[in-house]
Coordinates of C-alpha atoms in Angstrom, one line a residue:
Chain A
X854 CA 70.7 9.2 14.6
X855 CA 70.4 8.3 18.2
X856 CA 68.6 5.6 20.2
X857 CA 66.7 6.3 23.4
X858 CA 65.1 3.7 25.6
X859 CA 61.4 4.0 26.2
X860 CA 61.9 4.6 29.9
X861 CA 64.5 7.3 29.2
X862 CA 62.1 9.0 26.7
X863 CA 59.6 9.1 29.5
X864 CA 62.2 10.6 31.8
X865 CA 63.1 13.2 29.1
X866 CA 59.5 14.2 28.7
X867 CA 59.0 14.4 32.5
X868 CA 62.3 16.5 32.7
X869 CA 60.8 18.9 30.1
X870 CA 57.5 19.1 31.9
X871 CA 59.3 19.7 35.3
X872 CA 62.2 21.8 34.3
X873 CA 61.7 23.6 31.1
X874 CA 60.1 27.0 31.5
X875 CA 58.1 26.4 28.3
X876 CA 54.7 24.7 28.3
X877 CA 55.0 21.1 27.2
X878 CA 52.0 19.7 25.2
X879 CA 51.5 16.4 23.6
X880 CA 49.0 13.9 22.3
X881 CA 46.6 12.6 24.9
X882 CA 43.5 10.5 24.9
X883 CA 40.3 12.4 24.7
X884 CA 37.3 10.0 24.9
X885 CA 37.8 7.5 22.1
X886 CA 39.9 10.1 20.2
X887 CA 43.2 11.9 20.6
X888 CA 44.1 15.6 21.1
X889 CA 47.1 17.8 21.6
X890 CA 46.8 19.1 25.2
X891 CA 49.1 20.2 28.1
X892 CA 51.0 17.3 29.5
X893 CA 51.2 16.8 33.3
X894 CA 53.2 13.6 33.0
X895 CA 54.8 11.4 30.3
X896 CA 52.3 8.7 31.2
X897 CA 49.6 10.8 29.5
X898 CA 51.6 10.9 26.2
X899 CA 50.2 8.6 23.5
X900 CA 52.8 8.4 20.7
X901 CA 50.9 5.5 19.2
X902 CA 47.9 7.7 18.2
X903 CA 46.4 7.6 14.8
X904 CA 45.3 11.2 14.3
X905 CA 44.3 14.1 16.6
X906 CA 41.0 15.9 16.5
X907 CA 42.6 19.2 15.7
X908 CA 46.1 19.7 14.2
X909 CA 48.8 21.4 16.2
X910 CA 48.2 24.6 14.2
X911 CA 46.0 25.6 17.2
X912 CA 49.2 26.6 19.0
X913 CA 50.7 28.7 16.2
X914 CA 47.4 30.2 14.8
X915 CA 45.1 29.9 17.9
X916 CA 41.4 29.6 17.3
X917 CA 41.2 33.1 18.8
X918 CA 44.1 35.4 19.5
X919 CA 44.4 39.0 20.5
X920 CA 46.1 41.4 18.1
X921 CA 45.4 44.7 19.9
X922 CA 44.1 45.9 23.2
X923 CA 42.2 49.1 23.7
X924 CA 41.9 51.2 26.9
X925 CA 39.7 54.1 27.0
X926 CA 40.2 57.0 29.4
X927 CA 40.1 60.5 27.9
X928 CA 41.5 59.1 24.7
X929 CA 41.5 55.5 23.5
X930 CA 45.0 53.9 23.8
X931 CA 45.7 51.0 21.4
X932 CA 48.5 48.6 22.2
X933 CA 49.7 45.7 20.1
X934 CA 49.6 42.3 21.6
X935 CA 51.4 39.1 20.7
X936 CA 50.5 36.3 23.1
X937 CA 53.8 34.4 22.7
X938 CA 53.9 31.3 24.9
X939 CA 57.0 29.3 24.5
X940 CA 55.9 25.7 23.9
X941 CA 57.4 22.3 23.3
X942 CA 54.9 20.1 21.2
X943 CA 55.5 16.4 21.5
X944 CA 54.3 13.8 19.0
X945 CA 53.6 15.7 15.8
X946 CA 53.0 13.4 12.8
X947 CA 55.0 14.1 9.6
X948 CA 51.9 15.3 7.7
X949 CA 51.3 18.0 10.4
X950 CA 55.0 19.0 10.3
X951 CA 54.7 19.5 6.6
X952 CA 51.5 21.6 7.1
X953 CA 53.3 23.7 9.6
X954 CA 56.2 24.3 7.1
X955 CA 53.5 25.5 4.7
X956 CA 52.1 27.9 7.2
X957 CA 55.6 29.2 7.9
X958 CA 55.9 30.2 4.2
X959 CA 52.4 31.8 4.2
X960 CA 53.0 33.9 7.3
X961 CA 56.6 34.9 6.5
X962 CA 55.7 36.1 3.0
X963 CA 55.8 40.0 2.9
X964 CA 54.1 41.6 4.7
X965 CA 55.2 39.3 7.5
X966 CA 52.8 38.3 10.3
X967 CA 54.6 38.7 13.6
X968 CA 51.7 37.2 15.5
X969 CA 52.3 33.8 13.8
X970 CA 56.0 34.1 13.4
X971 CA 56.8 34.9 17.0
X972 CA 54.8 31.9 18.2
X973 CA 56.5 29.7 15.7
X974 CA 60.0 30.9 16.8
X975 CA 59.1 30.1 20.4
X976 CA 58.0 26.6 19.5
X977 CA 59.9 23.3 19.6
X978 CA 58.5 20.5 17.5
X979 CA 59.2 17.0 18.5
X980 CA 57.8 14.8 15.7
X981 CA 56.9 11.1 15.8
X982 CA 56.6 8.8 12.8
X983 CA 53.2 7.2 12.5
X984 CA 52.8 3.8 14.2
X985 CA 49.1 3.7 13.5
X986 CA 47.1 5.4 10.8
X987 CA 43.5 6.5 10.9
X988 CA 40.9 5.1 8.5
X989 CA 40.8 8.2 6.4
X990 CA 44.4 9.1 6.3
X991 CA 45.9 9.0 2.8
X992 CA 49.3 10.6 3.6
X993 CA 51.1 7.7 2.0
X994 CA 50.0 8.5 -1.4
X995 CA 50.3 12.3 -0.8
X996 CA 54.0 11.7 0.0
X997 CA 53.5 13.3 3.4
X998 CA 53.8 10.2 5.6
X999 CA 57.5 11.0 6.2
X1000 CA 59.5 14.1 6.3
X1001 CA 63.2 14.9 6.4
X1002 CA 62.7 18.4 7.9
X1003 CA 60.4 20.6 9.7
X1004 CA 61.2 19.1 13.2
X1005 CA 63.6 19.8 15.9
X1006 CA 63.6 16.2 17.0
X1007 CA 61.9 13.2 15.3
X1008 CA 61.0 10.0 17.1
X1009 CA 60.4 6.5 15.6
X1010 CA 59.0 3.8 17.8
X1011 CA 61.3 0.7 17.5
X1012 CA 59.5 -1.3 20.3
X1013 CA 60.9 -0.7 23.8
X1014 CA 63.2 2.0 22.3
X1015 CA 62.9 5.0 20.0
X1016 CA 65.1 6.3 17.2
X1017 CA 65.8 10.0 17.6
X1018 CA 66.7 12.1 14.6
X1019 CA 68.1 15.5 15.4
X1020 CA 66.7 18.2 13.0
X1021 CA 68.0 21.4 14.5
X1022 CA 70.5 22.8 17.0
X1023 CA 67.4 23.7 19.2
X1024 CA 66.6 19.9 19.3
X1025 CA 70.2 19.0 20.0
X1026 CA 70.4 21.4 22.9
X1027 CA 67.2 20.1 24.4
X1028 CA 68.6 16.6 24.5
X1029 CA 72.0 17.7 25.8
X1030 CA 70.6 19.9 28.6
X1031 CA 68.3 17.1 29.8
X1032 CA 71.3 14.7 30.2
X1033 CA 69.2 11.9 28.9
X1034 CA 71.0 8.7 28.0
X1035 CA 71.5 8.3 24.3
X1036 CA 73.2 5.6 22.2
X1037 CA 74.3 5.9 18.7
X1038 CA 72.1 4.1 16.2
X1039 CA 73.5 1.0 14.6
X1040 CA 72.9 -0.6 11.3
X1041 CA 70.3 -2.8 12.8
X1042 CA 68.4 0.2 14.1
X1043 CA 68.5 1.9 10.7
X1044 CA 67.2 -1.2 9.1
X1045 CA 64.5 -1.4 11.6
X1046 CA 63.3 2.1 10.9
X1047 CA 63.2 1.4 7.1
X1048 CA 61.2 -1.7 7.9
X1049 CA 58.8 0.2 10.1
X1050 CA 58.4 2.8 7.4
X1051 CA 57.8 0.1 4.7
X1052 CA 55.2 -1.7 6.8
X1053 CA 53.1 1.4 7.4
X1054 CA 49.8 1.0 5.5
X1055 CA 47.0 3.3 4.6
X1056 CA 43.4 2.4 4.0
X1057 CA 42.9 5.4 1.8
X1058 CA 44.9 6.8 -1.1
X1059 CA 44.9 8.9 -4.2
X1060 CA 45.5 6.8 -7.3
X1061 CA 47.9 9.1 -8.9
X1062 CA 50.9 11.4 -8.2
X1063 CA 50.1 14.4 -6.0
X1064 CA 52.2 16.5 -8.4
X1065 CA 49.4 15.9 -11.0
X1066 CA 46.9 17.7 -8.7
X1067 CA 47.4 21.4 -9.9
X1068 CA 46.7 20.4 -13.5
X1069 CA 43.8 18.2 -12.5
X1070 CA 42.2 21.0 -10.5
X1071 CA 42.7 23.6 -13.1
X1072 CA 41.1 21.5 -15.8
X1073 CA 38.1 20.9 -13.5
X1074 CA 37.5 24.4 -12.5
X1075 CA 34.5 24.7 -14.9
X1076 CA 33.3 21.2 -14.1
X1077 CA 30.1 22.7 -12.6
X1078 CA 28.1 19.5 -12.6
X1079 CA 30.8 17.8 -10.5
X1080 CA 31.0 20.5 -7.9
X1081 CA 27.3 20.9 -7.7
X1082 CA 26.6 17.2 -7.3
X1083 CA 29.3 16.8 -4.7
X1084 CA 28.4 19.9 -2.8
X1085 CA 24.8 18.9 -2.7
X1086 CA 24.8 17.6 0.8
X1087 CA 27.3 20.1 2.2
X1088 CA 26.0 21.9 5.3
X1089 CA 28.2 24.9 4.8
X1090 CA 29.4 24.3 8.4
X1091 CA 33.1 24.9 7.8
X1092 CA 34.2 21.9 9.9
X1093 CA 36.5 20.8 7.1
X1094 CA 38.2 24.2 7.3
X1095 CA 38.5 24.2 11.1
X1096 CA 40.1 20.8 11.4
X1097 CA 42.4 21.3 8.4
X1098 CA 46.2 21.7 9.2
X1099 CA 46.7 23.9 6.2
X1100 CA 43.5 26.1 6.4
X1101 CA 44.6 29.4 7.9
X1102 CA 41.9 32.0 6.8
X1103 CA 40.8 34.2 9.6
X1104 CA 38.3 36.9 10.5
X1105 CA 39.3 40.1 12.4
X1106 CA 36.8 41.5 14.9
X1107 CA 36.6 43.6 18.1
X1108 CA 35.3 42.6 21.5
X1109 CA 34.6 45.0 24.3
X1110 CA 34.5 44.3 28.0
X1111 CA 31.2 44.9 29.7
X1112 CA 32.6 48.0 31.3
X1113 CA 33.2 49.4 27.8
X1114 CA 36.4 50.8 29.1
X1115 CA 38.6 48.0 27.6
X1116 CA 38.4 45.9 24.7
X1117 CA 40.5 44.0 22.2
X1118 CA 40.9 43.3 18.5
X1119 CA 41.1 39.6 17.9
X1120 CA 41.5 37.3 15.0
X1121 CA 39.7 34.0 14.9
X1122 CA 39.5 31.0 12.5
X1123 CA 37.3 31.5 9.6
X1124 CA 36.2 29.2 6.9
X1125 CA 35.7 29.6 3.1
X1126 CA 32.8 27.1 3.3
X1127 CA 30.8 29.4 5.5
X1128 CA 28.1 31.2 3.7
X1129 CA 29.2 34.8 4.4
X1130 CA 32.9 34.3 3.9
X1131 CA 33.1 36.3 0.6
X1132 CA 30.2 38.8 1.4
X1133 CA 30.7 42.5 1.4
X1134 CA 28.9 45.1 3.5
X1135 CA 26.3 45.9 0.8
X1136 CA 25.2 42.3 0.8
X1137 CA 26.9 41.2 -2.5
X1138 CA 28.3 37.7 -2.0
X1139 CA 31.0 36.7 -4.5
X1140 CA 30.7 32.9 -3.6
X1141 CA 27.1 32.8 -2.9
X1142 CA 26.6 29.2 -4.1
X1143 CA 27.5 26.3 -1.9
X1144 CA 29.1 24.6 -4.9
X1145 CA 31.4 27.6 -5.5
X1146 CA 32.5 27.5 -1.9
X1147 CA 33.0 23.8 -1.9
X1148 CA 35.1 24.1 -5.2
X1149 CA 37.0 26.9 -3.7
X1150 CA 38.3 24.7 -0.8
X1151 CA 39.5 22.0 -3.2
X1152 CA 41.1 24.6 -5.5
X1153 CA 43.0 26.1 -2.6
X1154 CA 44.2 22.7 -1.6
X1155 CA 45.3 21.5 -5.0
X1156 CA 45.9 24.5 -7.1
X1157 CA 45.8 28.0 -5.6
X1158 CA 48.3 27.6 -2.9
X1159 CA 50.5 25.6 -5.3
X1160 CA 50.5 28.6 -7.6
X1161 CA 51.6 30.8 -4.8
X1162 CA 54.0 28.7 -2.7
X1163 CA 54.4 25.5 -4.8
X1164 CA 52.8 23.5 -2.0
X1165 CA 50.1 20.9 -2.4
X1166 CA 48.0 22.2 0.5
X1167 CA 46.4 18.9 1.3
X1168 CA 48.6 16.7 3.5
X1169 CA 46.3 13.7 3.5
X1170 CA 45.6 13.7 7.3
X1171 CA 42.0 12.7 6.7
X1172 CA 40.6 15.0 9.4
X1173 CA 38.1 16.8 7.1
X1174 CA 36.6 13.6 5.8
X1175 CA 36.4 11.9 9.2
X1176 CA 34.7 14.9 10.8
X1177 CA 32.4 15.9 8.0
X1178 CA 28.8 15.1 9.2
X1179 CA 27.4 14.3 5.8
X1180 CA 30.7 12.7 4.7
X1181 CA 31.1 14.7 1.5
X1182 CA 34.6 16.2 2.3
X1183 CA 37.0 13.3 1.6
X1184 CA 39.7 14.8 -0.6
X1185 CA 41.0 11.4 -1.6
X1186 CA 37.6 10.5 -2.9
X1187 CA 37.1 13.8 -4.7
X1188 CA 40.6 13.8 -6.2
X1189 CA 40.2 10.2 -7.4
X1190 CA 36.8 10.9 -9.0
X1191 CA 38.1 13.9 -10.8
X1192 CA 41.0 11.9 -12.1
X1193 CA 38.7 9.2 -13.3
X1194 CA 36.3 11.7 -14.8
X1195 CA 33.4 10.5 -12.6
X1196 CA 30.8 12.7 -11.0
Chain B
X10 CA 59.0 41.7 12.5
X11 CA 58.5 43.5 15.9
X12 CA 56.2 46.1 14.5
X13 CA 52.8 44.6 13.9
X14 CA 51.1 45.5 10.7
X15 CA 47.7 45.2 12.6
X16 CA 48.4 48.3 14.6
X17 CA 46.6 51.4 13.2
X18 CA 48.1 54.9 13.1
X19 CA 46.2 57.3 15.3
X20 CA 44.2 59.8 13.1
X21 CA 41.8 62.6 13.7
X22 CA 38.6 63.4 11.9
X23 CA 39.1 67.1 10.8
X24 CA 35.9 67.7 8.9
X25 CA 32.6 65.9 8.4
X26 CA 30.5 66.8 5.4
X27 CA 27.2 64.9 5.1
X28 CA 26.6 64.3 1.4
X29 CA 23.4 62.2 1.1
X30 CA 21.2 60.3 3.5
X31 CA 23.7 57.4 3.5
X32 CA 27.0 58.9 2.5
X33 CA 29.3 61.2 4.4
X34 CA 32.7 62.7 3.5
X35 CA 35.3 62.5 6.2
X36 CA 38.5 64.6 6.0
X37 CA 41.2 62.8 8.1
X38 CA 44.7 63.6 9.2
X39 CA 47.2 61.3 10.7
X40 CA 48.3 62.4 14.2
X41 CA 52.0 62.1 13.4
X42 CA 51.6 64.8 10.9
X43 CA 52.7 62.7 7.9
X44 CA 50.7 62.5 4.7
X45 CA 49.1 59.2 4.0
X46 CA 51.4 58.8 0.9
X47 CA 48.8 57.0 -1.2
X48 CA 48.3 56.5 -4.9
X49 CA 44.9 57.2 -6.4
X50 CA 42.8 54.0 -6.1
X51 CA 44.4 52.6 -2.9
X52 CA 42.4 51.9 0.2
X53 CA 42.8 52.1 4.0
X54 CA 41.5 50.0 6.8
X55 CA 39.5 52.4 9.1
X56 CA 39.5 51.3 12.7
X57 CA 37.1 52.3 15.3
X58 CA 38.4 50.6 18.5
X59 CA 35.8 48.4 20.0
X60 CA 33.8 48.2 16.8
X61 CA 36.2 46.9 14.3
X62 CA 37.8 47.8 10.9
X63 CA 36.4 48.4 7.5
X64 CA 38.3 48.7 4.2
X65 CA 37.4 52.1 2.6
X66 CA 38.8 53.5 -0.6
X67 CA 40.6 56.8 -0.5
X68 CA 38.5 59.4 -2.2
X69 CA 41.0 62.3 -2.4
X70 CA 43.9 62.7 -4.7
X71 CA 47.4 62.7 -3.4
X72 CA 47.7 66.1 -5.2
X73 CA 45.2 67.7 -2.7
X74 CA 46.6 70.6 -0.7
X75 CA 47.6 69.8 3.0
X76 CA 48.3 66.5 4.8
X77 CA 44.8 65.3 5.1
X78 CA 42.9 62.8 3.0
X79 CA 39.3 62.1 2.4
X80 CA 37.0 59.1 2.7
X81 CA 33.5 59.0 1.4
X82 CA 31.7 56.4 3.6
X83 CA 28.3 54.8 3.2
X84 CA 26.6 53.8 6.4
X85 CA 26.1 50.1 5.7
X86 CA 27.8 48.0 8.3
X87 CA 29.0 48.1 11.9
X88 CA 32.0 50.3 11.5
X89 CA 30.5 52.7 8.9
X90 CA 27.4 53.2 10.9
X91 CA 29.5 54.1 14.0
X92 CA 31.7 56.4 11.9
X93 CA 28.6 58.3 10.9
X94 CA 28.0 59.1 14.5
X95 CA 31.4 60.5 15.2
X96 CA 32.2 64.2 15.4
X97 CA 34.9 66.4 14.1
X98 CA 38.0 66.1 16.4
X99 CA 37.2 62.5 17.2
X100 CA 39.9 59.9 16.8
X101 CA 40.0 56.8 14.6
X102 CA 42.7 54.5 13.5
X103 CA 44.1 54.1 10.0
X104 CA 46.0 51.2 8.5
X105 CA 47.4 51.5 5.0
X106 CA 47.4 52.7 2.3
X107 CA 47.0 49.2 0.8
X108 CA 46.7 47.7 -2.6
X109 CA 47.5 48.8 -6.1
X110 CA 46.5 52.2 -7.3
X111 CA 45.2 53.2 -10.7
X112 CA 48.0 53.0 -13.2
X113 CA 48.4 56.8 -13.6
X114 CA 51.8 56.6 -15.1
X115 CA 50.6 54.2 -17.8
X116 CA 47.7 56.5 -18.6
X117 CA 49.8 59.6 -19.1
X118 CA 49.2 61.2 -22.5
X119 CA 46.1 59.1 -23.0
X120 CA 42.4 59.9 -23.2
X121 CA 40.8 58.8 -20.0
X122 CA 37.1 57.9 -19.9
X123 CA 35.9 57.7 -16.3
X124 CA 32.7 55.8 -15.7
X125 CA 31.3 55.8 -12.1
X126 CA 28.2 54.3 -10.8
X127 CA 26.8 55.3 -7.4
X128 CA 29.4 55.1 -4.7
X129 CA 31.9 54.1 -7.4
X130 CA 32.6 57.8 -7.8
X131 CA 34.4 57.8 -4.4
X132 CA 37.5 55.8 -5.4
X133 CA 37.4 57.3 -8.9
X134 CA 37.5 60.8 -7.5
X135 CA 41.0 60.2 -6.3
X136 CA 42.1 59.7 -9.9
X137 CA 39.7 62.2 -11.5
X138 CA 41.1 65.0 -9.2
X139 CA 44.6 63.8 -9.8
X140 CA 44.0 64.1 -13.6
X141 CA 42.4 67.5 -13.1
X142 CA 45.3 68.7 -11.0
X143 CA 47.8 67.4 -13.5
X144 CA 45.6 68.2 -16.5
X145 CA 48.5 68.6 -19.0
X146 CA 49.6 65.0 -18.3
X147 CA 46.4 63.5 -19.8
X148 CA 44.8 64.0 -23.2
X149 CA 41.0 64.1 -23.3
X150 CA 39.2 63.5 -20.0
X151 CA 35.6 62.4 -20.0
X152 CA 33.6 61.7 -16.9
X153 CA 30.3 59.7 -16.9
X154 CA 28.5 59.4 -13.6
X155 CA 25.3 57.7 -12.9
X156 CA 23.1 57.2 -9.8
X157 CA 19.7 55.7 -9.1
X158 CA 18.1 59.0 -8.1
X159 CA 19.2 62.6 -8.0
X160 CA 19.3 62.6 -4.2
X161 CA 22.0 60.0 -4.3
X162 CA 24.5 62.2 -6.3
X163 CA 27.7 62.8 -4.4
X164 CA 30.2 65.7 -4.5
X165 CA 27.5 68.0 -6.0
X166 CA 29.4 71.2 -5.4
X167 CA 32.6 69.9 -6.7
X168 CA 30.9 68.5 -9.7
X169 CA 29.4 71.9 -10.4
X170 CA 33.1 72.9 -10.9
X171 CA 33.7 70.0 -13.3
X172 CA 30.7 71.1 -15.3
X173 CA 32.1 74.5 -15.8
X174 CA 35.5 73.4 -16.9
X175 CA 35.9 73.4 -20.8
X176 CA 38.9 71.1 -20.7
X177 CA 36.9 68.0 -19.6
X178 CA 33.5 66.6 -20.6
X179 CA 31.1 65.6 -17.9
X180 CA 27.9 63.7 -18.4
X181 CA 25.6 62.5 -15.6
X182 CA 22.4 60.5 -15.5
X183 CA 19.9 59.0 -13.0
X184 CA 18.1 55.7 -13.4
X185 CA 14.9 57.4 -12.4
X186 CA 13.5 60.6 -11.0
X187 CA 10.8 60.5 -8.5
X188 CA 7.8 62.8 -9.1
X189 CA 8.3 66.3 -7.7
X190 CA 12.0 66.2 -7.8
X191 CA 13.7 68.8 -10.0
X192 CA 16.1 67.1 -12.5
X193 CA 17.0 68.5 -15.8
X194 CA 19.6 66.0 -16.7
X195 CA 19.5 62.7 -18.5
X196 CA 17.3 59.9 -17.2
X197 CA 18.4 56.3 -17.9
X198 CA 21.0 53.8 -16.7
X199 CA 24.7 54.7 -17.1
X200 CA 25.0 52.6 -20.2
X201 CA 22.7 54.9 -22.1
X202 CA 25.5 57.6 -22.0
X203 CA 28.1 55.4 -23.6
X204 CA 26.9 55.0 -27.2
X205 CA 26.9 58.8 -27.7
X206 CA 30.5 59.5 -26.7
X207 CA 33.3 59.9 -29.1
X208 CA 36.2 57.6 -28.4
X209 CA 39.6 57.7 -30.0
X210 CA 40.1 53.9 -30.1
X211 CA 43.9 54.1 -30.4
X212 CA 44.3 56.3 -27.3
X213 CA 41.5 55.7 -24.8
X214 CA 41.5 54.0 -21.5
X215 CA 38.3 53.4 -19.6
X216 CA 38.5 53.6 -15.8
X217 CA 35.3 52.1 -14.2
X218 CA 34.1 51.8 -10.7
X219 CA 30.6 50.9 -9.6
X220 CA 28.4 48.0 -8.3
X221 CA 28.9 44.5 -9.8
X222 CA 25.8 44.7 -11.8
X223 CA 27.0 47.9 -13.5
X224 CA 30.3 46.3 -14.6
X225 CA 28.4 43.7 -16.5
X226 CA 26.4 46.1 -18.6
X227 CA 29.1 48.8 -18.9
X228 CA 31.6 46.2 -20.2
X229 CA 29.2 45.1 -22.8
X230 CA 28.8 48.7 -24.0
X231 CA 32.6 49.3 -24.1
X232 CA 32.9 46.0 -26.0
X233 CA 30.5 47.5 -28.6
X234 CA 32.7 50.5 -28.7
X235 CA 35.6 48.2 -29.5
X236 CA 37.8 49.4 -26.6
X237 CA 40.2 46.5 -26.0
X238 CA 40.1 44.8 -22.6
X239 CA 43.7 45.8 -21.8
X240 CA 42.6 49.4 -21.8
X241 CA 39.8 48.9 -19.3
X242 CA 40.7 49.5 -15.7
X243 CA 38.4 48.7 -12.9
X244 CA 38.3 48.7 -9.1
X245 CA 36.8 45.9 -7.1
X246 CA 35.0 45.9 -3.8
X247 CA 35.8 43.1 -1.3
X248 CA 35.7 42.8 2.5
X249 CA 39.4 42.7 3.2
X250 CA 39.8 41.7 6.9
X251 CA 43.6 42.0 7.0
X252 CA 44.8 44.0 4.0
X253 CA 47.9 41.8 4.1
X254 CA 47.1 39.1 1.6
X255 CA 46.6 36.5 4.5
X256 CA 43.0 36.3 5.8
X257 CA 41.6 34.9 2.6
X258 CA 38.4 36.9 2.4
X259 CA 39.3 38.9 -0.7
X260 CA 40.6 36.1 -2.9
X261 CA 39.1 35.9 -6.4
X262 CA 39.9 33.1 -8.8
X263 CA 39.6 32.0 -12.3
X264 CA 40.8 28.8 -13.8
X265 CA 44.1 30.4 -14.7
X266 CA 45.1 32.7 -11.9
X267 CA 44.0 34.0 -8.6
X268 CA 44.4 37.3 -6.8
X269 CA 44.2 38.7 -3.4
X270 CA 42.3 41.9 -4.0
X271 CA 43.9 43.7 -1.1
X272 CA 47.4 43.3 -2.5
X273 CA 47.0 42.5 -6.2
X274 CA 44.1 44.9 -6.5
X275 CA 41.7 46.5 -5.8
X276 CA 42.5 48.1 -9.2
X277 CA 42.7 45.5 -12.0
X278 CA 43.2 45.6 -15.7
X279 CA 40.1 44.0 -17.1
X280 CA 42.2 41.7 -19.4
X281 CA 43.7 40.1 -16.2
X282 CA 40.3 39.2 -14.7
X283 CA 38.1 38.7 -17.7
X284 CA 36.0 35.5 -17.3
X285 CA 36.8 35.2 -13.7
X286 CA 33.5 33.9 -12.3
X287 CA 34.2 35.3 -8.8
X288 CA 35.5 38.8 -9.9
X289 CA 32.4 40.7 -11.1

């Protein structure tokens, strides 16, 4: 573990912005909230943020990305496209790093998805431990408030200086190349990190072990009354899907230029809460009821993806609950109610 | 990892055979000259650049002569409507084949009872023709086929051939026959054909494909016949957007398991999905 002074960290970030060929993005203020966006200067970087509007998945699985391009002359030519843009992402919280690790497993499962994997390969993740937590974040009880892996570099604010944990060779090289001044961390620094971690508090939590979730969800699949009551105010808007760091479902569609000579096949974020998600061409909809779609999302988070990858696919970031207009999408509240047998 | 699974193979429409007002049979060949290499029951993603992709089950048997394959397409969405406007010689894209096929090896030596409703005959035909081409490999073959009206019957000429064969039993029905239409066959929903057929309980597999509502009633009839769930095979329709088990659209779930129809299906053993609220 290394120690870097606050000023030197700023210089390091400015060096990356100025000298590294990759795009440097980080957490910036946006109105009264925070968002990952392109950095022009280290001054814009807010490592004390609580949560960003969207998770950094937008860089690895963009809202909309091109898969193929078409060109039509005599015959239509189709070319594969993979818009890989090397990128350094600064200030990723542990729960988002854990979500990215889950996405890595999903997209590297056979058949591999090169559009995700190439972007992932070209990405450097500089994490930061949480200094502030958002009102709805329950990462503490989900065991996602800290992580030992999934980052290239990991920062912890120690007041005037940062601890730097080196996760990968890629991270180590980045520091070395920049020539930034680093000191070795002493016992005091390590103690201070532990102290910072211990003092991190969360206003929201689940009241049981996250490893109990798969069984809990399984035993409540047929709890129709629960799902119907809780989905009663759901707008089927899909916001909870869009802001979720582990939601990755997508739609594939074609777009044509006005000339009709060129076009592209794209994929874009989709959401299982949206009414037509499970509909087929003939009009049959296999999750027609709002409660079925609402349940599906929680089942994906707590059970289905666990069955497939052994991951609990809710990392407790609290984005879904804070951005849900009728405020019915708080996983901590839903999981706790299920555990307590309430409606 | 460099080759993208989203890139379709170039293919040519060799032949177009209109079948009904809504359904057309397309004979397609890959431009690289290869056979598709499919199993009965698998599907492909048909790509019309600029319009999109649609998952369509393969309607021909891999035992068919030549390198081409056939898709029976109902004009019902963007891609399928555009397909219906294409001409012989036009190009399309093909991805696949995807999914599990019918378990043809498991069914060798068995009696096979095919039950098709409406467009369900399209995927089943890939297996029916396979069984007819390898007739010795299967014991009794019975085919039940039902449509809403006589004008909706598909593969009429081919079925005339099935009717003449004495090594299979073929029964058909229509739900109703409008006045003035000539129809000498059975009238009634497909389930009315089931009670009258002889089934060797020890040796029969039922292979079903049709609209969701048909499954419900056919399964009830098969239950009355005491055919065990493990020997009922069915093929499910979903709108697979990627075909790679990623996009999430075709996921079906029960309290005990979940499947991605594009990879784990579209062919399922009924015992594996029985009780799944989202399956049928």
